[in-house]
CSV table of C-alpha atoms in Angstrom, one decimal:
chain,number,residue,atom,x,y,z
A,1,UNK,CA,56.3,-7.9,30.6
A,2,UNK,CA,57.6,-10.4,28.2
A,3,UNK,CA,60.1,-12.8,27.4
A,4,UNK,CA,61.5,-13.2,23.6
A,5,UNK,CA,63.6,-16.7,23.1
A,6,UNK,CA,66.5,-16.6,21.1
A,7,UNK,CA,67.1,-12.8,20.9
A,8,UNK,CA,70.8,-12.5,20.4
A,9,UNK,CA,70.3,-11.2,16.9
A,10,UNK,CA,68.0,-11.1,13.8
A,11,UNK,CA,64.0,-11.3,14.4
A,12,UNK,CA,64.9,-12.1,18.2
A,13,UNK,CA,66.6,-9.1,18.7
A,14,UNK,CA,63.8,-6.9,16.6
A,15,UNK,CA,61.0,-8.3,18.2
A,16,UNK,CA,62.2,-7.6,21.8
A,17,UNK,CA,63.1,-3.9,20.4
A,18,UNK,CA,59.8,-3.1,19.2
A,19,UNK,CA,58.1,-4.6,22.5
A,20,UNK,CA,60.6,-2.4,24.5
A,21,UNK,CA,59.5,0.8,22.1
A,22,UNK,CA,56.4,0.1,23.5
A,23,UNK,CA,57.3,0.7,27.4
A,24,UNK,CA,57.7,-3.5,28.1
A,25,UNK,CA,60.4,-4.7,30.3
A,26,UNK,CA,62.1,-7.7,27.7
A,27,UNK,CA,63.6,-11.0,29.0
A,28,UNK,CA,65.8,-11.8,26.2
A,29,UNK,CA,67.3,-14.9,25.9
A,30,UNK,CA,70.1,-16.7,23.8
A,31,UNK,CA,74.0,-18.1,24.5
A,32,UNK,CA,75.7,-15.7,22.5
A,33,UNK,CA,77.9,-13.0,25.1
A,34,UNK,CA,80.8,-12.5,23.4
A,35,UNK,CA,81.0,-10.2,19.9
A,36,UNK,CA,81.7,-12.6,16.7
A,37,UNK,CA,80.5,-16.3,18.7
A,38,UNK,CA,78.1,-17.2,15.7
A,39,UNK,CA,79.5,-17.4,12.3
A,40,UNK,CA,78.2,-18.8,9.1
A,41,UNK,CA,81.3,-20.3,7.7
A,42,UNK,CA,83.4,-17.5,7.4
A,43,UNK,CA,80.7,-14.6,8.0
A,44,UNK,CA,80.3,-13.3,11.6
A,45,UNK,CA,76.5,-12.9,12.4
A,46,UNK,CA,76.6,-10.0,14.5
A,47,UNK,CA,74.9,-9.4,18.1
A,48,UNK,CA,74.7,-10.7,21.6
A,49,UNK,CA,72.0,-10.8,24.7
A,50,UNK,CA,73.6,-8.1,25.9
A,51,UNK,CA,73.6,-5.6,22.8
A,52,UNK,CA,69.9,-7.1,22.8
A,53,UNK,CA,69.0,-5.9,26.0
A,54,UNK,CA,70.7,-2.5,25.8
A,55,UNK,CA,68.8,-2.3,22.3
A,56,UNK,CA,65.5,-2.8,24.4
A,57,UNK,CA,66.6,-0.4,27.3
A,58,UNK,CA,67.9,2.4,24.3
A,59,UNK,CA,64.3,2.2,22.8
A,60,UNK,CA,62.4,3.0,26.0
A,61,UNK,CA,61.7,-0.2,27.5
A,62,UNK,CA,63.8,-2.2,30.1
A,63,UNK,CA,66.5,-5.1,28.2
A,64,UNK,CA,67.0,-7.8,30.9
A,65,UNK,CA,69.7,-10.2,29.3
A,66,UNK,CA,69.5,-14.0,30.3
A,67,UNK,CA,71.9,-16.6,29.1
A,68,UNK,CA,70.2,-19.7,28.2
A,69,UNK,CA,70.9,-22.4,25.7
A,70,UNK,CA,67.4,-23.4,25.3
A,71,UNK,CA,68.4,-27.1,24.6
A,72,UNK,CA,68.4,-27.6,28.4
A,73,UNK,CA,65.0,-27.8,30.2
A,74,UNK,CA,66.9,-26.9,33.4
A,75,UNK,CA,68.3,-23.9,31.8
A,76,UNK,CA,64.8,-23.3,30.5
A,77,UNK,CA,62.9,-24.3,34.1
A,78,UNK,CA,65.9,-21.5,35.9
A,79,UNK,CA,65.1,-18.4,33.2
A,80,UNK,CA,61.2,-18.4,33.9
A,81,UNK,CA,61.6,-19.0,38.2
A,82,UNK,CA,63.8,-15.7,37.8
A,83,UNK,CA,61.0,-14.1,35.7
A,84,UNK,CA,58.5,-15.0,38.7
A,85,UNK,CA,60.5,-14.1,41.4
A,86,UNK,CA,61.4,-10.6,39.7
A,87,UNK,CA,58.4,-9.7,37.9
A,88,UNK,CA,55.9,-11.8,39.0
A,89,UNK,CA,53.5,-11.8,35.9
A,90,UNK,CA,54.7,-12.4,31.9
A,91,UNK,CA,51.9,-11.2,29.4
A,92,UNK,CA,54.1,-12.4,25.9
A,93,UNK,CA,56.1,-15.3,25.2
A,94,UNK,CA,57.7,-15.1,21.7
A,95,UNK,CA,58.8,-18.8,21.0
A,96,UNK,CA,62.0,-17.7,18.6
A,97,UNK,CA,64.7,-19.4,19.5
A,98,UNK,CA,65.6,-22.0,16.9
A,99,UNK,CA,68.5,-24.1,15.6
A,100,UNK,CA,69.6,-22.8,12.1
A,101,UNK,CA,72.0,-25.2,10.4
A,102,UNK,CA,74.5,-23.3,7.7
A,103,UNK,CA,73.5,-25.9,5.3
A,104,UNK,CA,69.9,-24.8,5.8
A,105,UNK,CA,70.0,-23.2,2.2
A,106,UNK,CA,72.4,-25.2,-0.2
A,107,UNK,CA,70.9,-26.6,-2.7
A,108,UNK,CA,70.6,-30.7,-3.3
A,109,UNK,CA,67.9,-33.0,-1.5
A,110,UNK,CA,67.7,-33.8,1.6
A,111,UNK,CA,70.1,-37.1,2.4
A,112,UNK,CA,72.7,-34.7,1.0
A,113,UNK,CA,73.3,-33.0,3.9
A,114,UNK,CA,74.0,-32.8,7.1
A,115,UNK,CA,71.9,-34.9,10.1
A,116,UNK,CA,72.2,-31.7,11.8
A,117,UNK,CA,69.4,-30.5,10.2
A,118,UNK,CA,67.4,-32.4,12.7
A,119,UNK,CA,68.5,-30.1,15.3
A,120,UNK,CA,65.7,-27.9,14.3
A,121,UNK,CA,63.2,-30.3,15.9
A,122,UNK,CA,64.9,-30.0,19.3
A,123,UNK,CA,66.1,-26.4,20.0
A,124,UNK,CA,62.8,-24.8,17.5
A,125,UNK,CA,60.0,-27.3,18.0
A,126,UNK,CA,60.2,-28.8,21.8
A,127,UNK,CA,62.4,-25.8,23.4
A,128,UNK,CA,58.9,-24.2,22.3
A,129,UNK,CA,56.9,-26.2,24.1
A,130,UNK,CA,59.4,-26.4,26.9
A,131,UNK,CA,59.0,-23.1,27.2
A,132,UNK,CA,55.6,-22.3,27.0
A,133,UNK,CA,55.4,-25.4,29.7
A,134,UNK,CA,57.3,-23.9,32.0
A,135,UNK,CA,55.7,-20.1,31.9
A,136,UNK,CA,52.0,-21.4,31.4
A,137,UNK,CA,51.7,-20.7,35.3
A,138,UNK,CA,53.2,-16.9,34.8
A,139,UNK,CA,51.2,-16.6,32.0
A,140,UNK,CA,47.5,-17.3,33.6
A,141,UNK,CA,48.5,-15.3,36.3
A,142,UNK,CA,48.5,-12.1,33.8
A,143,UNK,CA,45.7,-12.9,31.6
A,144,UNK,CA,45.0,-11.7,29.0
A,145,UNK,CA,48.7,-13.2,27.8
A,146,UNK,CA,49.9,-14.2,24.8
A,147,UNK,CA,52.1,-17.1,23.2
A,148,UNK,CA,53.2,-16.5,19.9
A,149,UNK,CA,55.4,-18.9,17.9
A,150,UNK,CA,57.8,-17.2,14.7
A,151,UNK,CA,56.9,-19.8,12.2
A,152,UNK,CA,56.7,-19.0,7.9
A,153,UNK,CA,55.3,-19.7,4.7
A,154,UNK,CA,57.4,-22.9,5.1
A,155,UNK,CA,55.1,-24.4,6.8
A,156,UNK,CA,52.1,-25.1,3.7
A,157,UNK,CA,55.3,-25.1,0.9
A,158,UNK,CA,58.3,-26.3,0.0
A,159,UNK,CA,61.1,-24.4,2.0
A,160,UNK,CA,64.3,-25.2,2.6
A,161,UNK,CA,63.9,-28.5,2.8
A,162,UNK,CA,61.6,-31.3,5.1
A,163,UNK,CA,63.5,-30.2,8.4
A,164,UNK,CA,62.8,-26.9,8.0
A,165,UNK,CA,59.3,-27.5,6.7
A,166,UNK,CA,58.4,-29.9,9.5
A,167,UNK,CA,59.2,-27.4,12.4
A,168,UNK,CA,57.3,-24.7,10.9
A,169,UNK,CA,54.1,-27.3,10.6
A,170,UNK,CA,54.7,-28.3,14.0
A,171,UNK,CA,54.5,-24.4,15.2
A,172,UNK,CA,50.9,-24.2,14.2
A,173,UNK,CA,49.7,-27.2,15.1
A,174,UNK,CA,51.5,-26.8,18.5
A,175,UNK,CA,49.6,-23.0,18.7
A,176,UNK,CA,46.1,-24.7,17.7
A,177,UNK,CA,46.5,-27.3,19.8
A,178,UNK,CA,47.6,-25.0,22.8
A,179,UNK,CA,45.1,-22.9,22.0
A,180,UNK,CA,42.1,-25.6,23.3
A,181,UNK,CA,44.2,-26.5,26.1
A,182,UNK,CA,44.2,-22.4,26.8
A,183,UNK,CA,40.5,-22.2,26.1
A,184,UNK,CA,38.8,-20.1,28.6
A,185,UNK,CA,42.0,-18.9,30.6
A,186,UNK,CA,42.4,-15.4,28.9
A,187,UNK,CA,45.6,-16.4,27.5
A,188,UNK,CA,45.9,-17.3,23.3
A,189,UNK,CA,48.6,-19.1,21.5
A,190,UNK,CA,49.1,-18.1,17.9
A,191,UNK,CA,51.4,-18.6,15.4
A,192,UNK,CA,52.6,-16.2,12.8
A,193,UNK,CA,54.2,-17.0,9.3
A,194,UNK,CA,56.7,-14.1,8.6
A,195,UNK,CA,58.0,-12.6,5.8
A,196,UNK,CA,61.4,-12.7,4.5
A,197,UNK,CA,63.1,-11.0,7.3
A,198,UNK,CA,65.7,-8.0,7.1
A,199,UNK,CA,68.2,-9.9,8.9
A,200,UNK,CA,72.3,-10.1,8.6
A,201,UNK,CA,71.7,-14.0,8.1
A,202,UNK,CA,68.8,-13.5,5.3
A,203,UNK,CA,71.1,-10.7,3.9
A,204,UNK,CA,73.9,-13.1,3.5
A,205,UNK,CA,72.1,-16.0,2.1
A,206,UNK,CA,70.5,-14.0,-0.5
A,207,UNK,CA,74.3,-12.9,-1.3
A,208,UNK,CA,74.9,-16.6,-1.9
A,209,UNK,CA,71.9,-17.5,-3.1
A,210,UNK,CA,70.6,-14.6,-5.3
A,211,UNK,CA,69.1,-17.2,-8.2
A,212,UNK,CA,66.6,-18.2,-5.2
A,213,UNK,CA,66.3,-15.6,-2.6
A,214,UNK,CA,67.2,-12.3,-4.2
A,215,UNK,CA,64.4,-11.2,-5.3
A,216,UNK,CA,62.2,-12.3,-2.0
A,217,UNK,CA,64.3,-9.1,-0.4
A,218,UNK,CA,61.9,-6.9,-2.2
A,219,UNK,CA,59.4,-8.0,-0.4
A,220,UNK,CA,61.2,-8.3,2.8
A,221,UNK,CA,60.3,-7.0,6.9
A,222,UNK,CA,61.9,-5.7,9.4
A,223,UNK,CA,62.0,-7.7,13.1
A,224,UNK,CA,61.0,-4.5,14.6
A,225,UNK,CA,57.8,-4.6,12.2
A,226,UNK,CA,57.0,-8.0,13.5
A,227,UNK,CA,57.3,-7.2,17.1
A,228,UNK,CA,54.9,-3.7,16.6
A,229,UNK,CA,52.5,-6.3,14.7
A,230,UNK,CA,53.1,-8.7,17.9
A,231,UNK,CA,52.6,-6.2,20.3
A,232,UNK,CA,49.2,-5.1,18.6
A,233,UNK,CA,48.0,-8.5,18.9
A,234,UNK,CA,48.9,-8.4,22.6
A,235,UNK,CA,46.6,-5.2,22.9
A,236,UNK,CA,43.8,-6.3,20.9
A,237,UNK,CA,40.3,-6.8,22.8
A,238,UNK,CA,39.5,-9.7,21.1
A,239,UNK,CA,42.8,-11.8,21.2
A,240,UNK,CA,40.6,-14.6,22.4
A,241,UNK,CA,38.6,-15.2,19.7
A,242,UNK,CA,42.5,-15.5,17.6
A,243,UNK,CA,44.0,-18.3,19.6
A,244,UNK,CA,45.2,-21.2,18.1
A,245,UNK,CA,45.0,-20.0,14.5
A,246,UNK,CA,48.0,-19.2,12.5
A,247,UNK,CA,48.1,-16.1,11.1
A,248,UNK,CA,50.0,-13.9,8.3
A,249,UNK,CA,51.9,-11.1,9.9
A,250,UNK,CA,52.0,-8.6,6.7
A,251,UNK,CA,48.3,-9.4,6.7
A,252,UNK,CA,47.6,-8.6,10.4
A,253,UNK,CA,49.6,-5.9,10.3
A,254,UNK,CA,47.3,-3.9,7.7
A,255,UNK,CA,44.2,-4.9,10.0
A,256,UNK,CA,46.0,-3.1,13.1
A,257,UNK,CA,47.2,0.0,10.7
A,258,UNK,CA,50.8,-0.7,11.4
A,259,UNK,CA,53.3,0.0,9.0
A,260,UNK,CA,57.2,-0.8,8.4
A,261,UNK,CA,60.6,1.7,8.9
A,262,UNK,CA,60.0,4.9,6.4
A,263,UNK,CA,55.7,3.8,5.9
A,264,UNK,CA,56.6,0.9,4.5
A,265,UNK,CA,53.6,-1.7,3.7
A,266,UNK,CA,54.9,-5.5,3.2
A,267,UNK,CA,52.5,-7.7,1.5
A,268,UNK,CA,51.4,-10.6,2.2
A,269,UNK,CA,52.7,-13.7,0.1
A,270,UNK,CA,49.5,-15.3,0.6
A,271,UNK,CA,49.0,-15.7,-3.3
A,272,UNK,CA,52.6,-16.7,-4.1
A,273,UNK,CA,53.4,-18.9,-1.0
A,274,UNK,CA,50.3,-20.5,0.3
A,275,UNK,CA,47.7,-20.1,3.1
A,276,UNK,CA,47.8,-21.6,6.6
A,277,UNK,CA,45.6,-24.7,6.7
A,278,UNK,CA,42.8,-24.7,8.8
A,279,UNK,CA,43.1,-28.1,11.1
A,280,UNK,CA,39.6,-29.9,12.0
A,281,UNK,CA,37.8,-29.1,14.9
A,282,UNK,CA,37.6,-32.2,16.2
A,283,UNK,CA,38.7,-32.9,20.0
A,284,UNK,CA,39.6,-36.3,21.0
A,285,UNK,CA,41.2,-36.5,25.1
């Protein structure tokens, strides 16, 4: 059982997919339930919760759709009672759901654009911990659970600018830092720098921007890739031992032999982008 934040479209939407190719009943979550609601100034970005779900529930699992703008902590508090009441248990909680401003990628520093770029700290840094707040209780109830928060290569380099950057840092330190408070319980928190993702929105920037992102497409996954990878993770007999670390998902996916649509095997950017820093062990209460 598992619930996938902002799954409305791109890795959101994958993710729960894969997870529901894999027999799971998916929660997925987001506020888009009308066709052509999200644009990026005059491109429609395709998908709702409800072409999620039915994605889910097409691939052998069971879609549940749930409206919830995860800027509201009552919204939040509401998705994960209805979780209990109907399910009773949640094993994975994929932390996705994120504010993505359409200036994200234009170039020019960072007093150049918008203050709406700060958005990114409230619905992609504390909905996470909202949200992993609200179903720790479902979650130690099903251990061996997982937590896992979509965070990148942003995180250790320049990306996209100090917004962007910051919420991605935050991610793993949110996972490592979980991950004591988790220690013992049988449930992990982890989080996972993708790859460029196979997305209409990554598609369309690298349209745009094809002097900085074209050539990352080469390289690129598929959401569905990161959600068998997340799924094997789930599975894994020593998940324990993994929590709090952040963690390369091309790279765990050639540990757990899974591969990408037609064999595919993405590689790791760990040589061009960076490596997740390892924080100090250190506990101070």
């Amino acid at each position: 059982m598992a619930v996938v934040t902002g799954a409305s479209r791109g890795v959101g939407q994958g993710v729960a997919e894969a997870l529901g190719a894999a027999g799971m009943t998916v929660y997925v979550t987001g506020r888009s339930t009308t066709e052509g609601s999200c644009r990026v100034g005059d491109e429609v970005l395709h998908g709702t919760i409800h072409a999620s779900a039915a994605a889910v529930t097409a691939a052998g699992g069971q879609g549940i759709a749930v409206h919830c703008d995860h800027a509201d902590d009552r919204q939040v508090q509401a998705l994960f009672e209805r979780v209990e009441r109907e399910q009773g248990r949640l094993d994975i909680l994929v932390n996705n759901a994120i504010h993505i401003d359409d200036s994200l990628i234009a170039p020019g520093p960072f007093w150049t654009k918008p203050h709406s770029q700060a958005d990114i700290f409230g619905v992609g840094l504390r909905s996470n911990y909202i949200a992993t707040h609200c179903a720790a209780p479902l979650l130690l109830k099903s251990a061996p659970a997982l937590v896992v928060f979509t965070s990148s290569y942003g995180a250790g380099c320049y990306m996209h600018g100090p917004a962007y950057g910051a919420q991605k840092a935050g991610c793993d330190k949110m996972a490592w830092d979980m991950g004591v408070d988790f220690e013992g319980t049988g449930v992990a928190a982890l989080s996972l720098w993708l790859g460029v993702q196979r997305t209409e929105r990554t598609a369309l920037a690298a349209r745009q921007r094809s002097d900085a992102y074209g050539d990352f497409m080469a390289h690129s996954e598929s959401p569905q890739f990161v959600g068998r990878v997340i799924h094997a993770l789930w599975r894994d007999p020593e998940l324990a031992s993994r929590s709090g670390q952040t963690l390369i998902v091309a790279e765990l996916a050639a540990q757990y032999g899974v591969r990408d649509e037609g064999g595919r095997e993405p590689p790791s950017l760990r040589r061009m982008l960076g490596e997740p820093r390892a924080f100090h062990p250190a506990r101070v209460s």
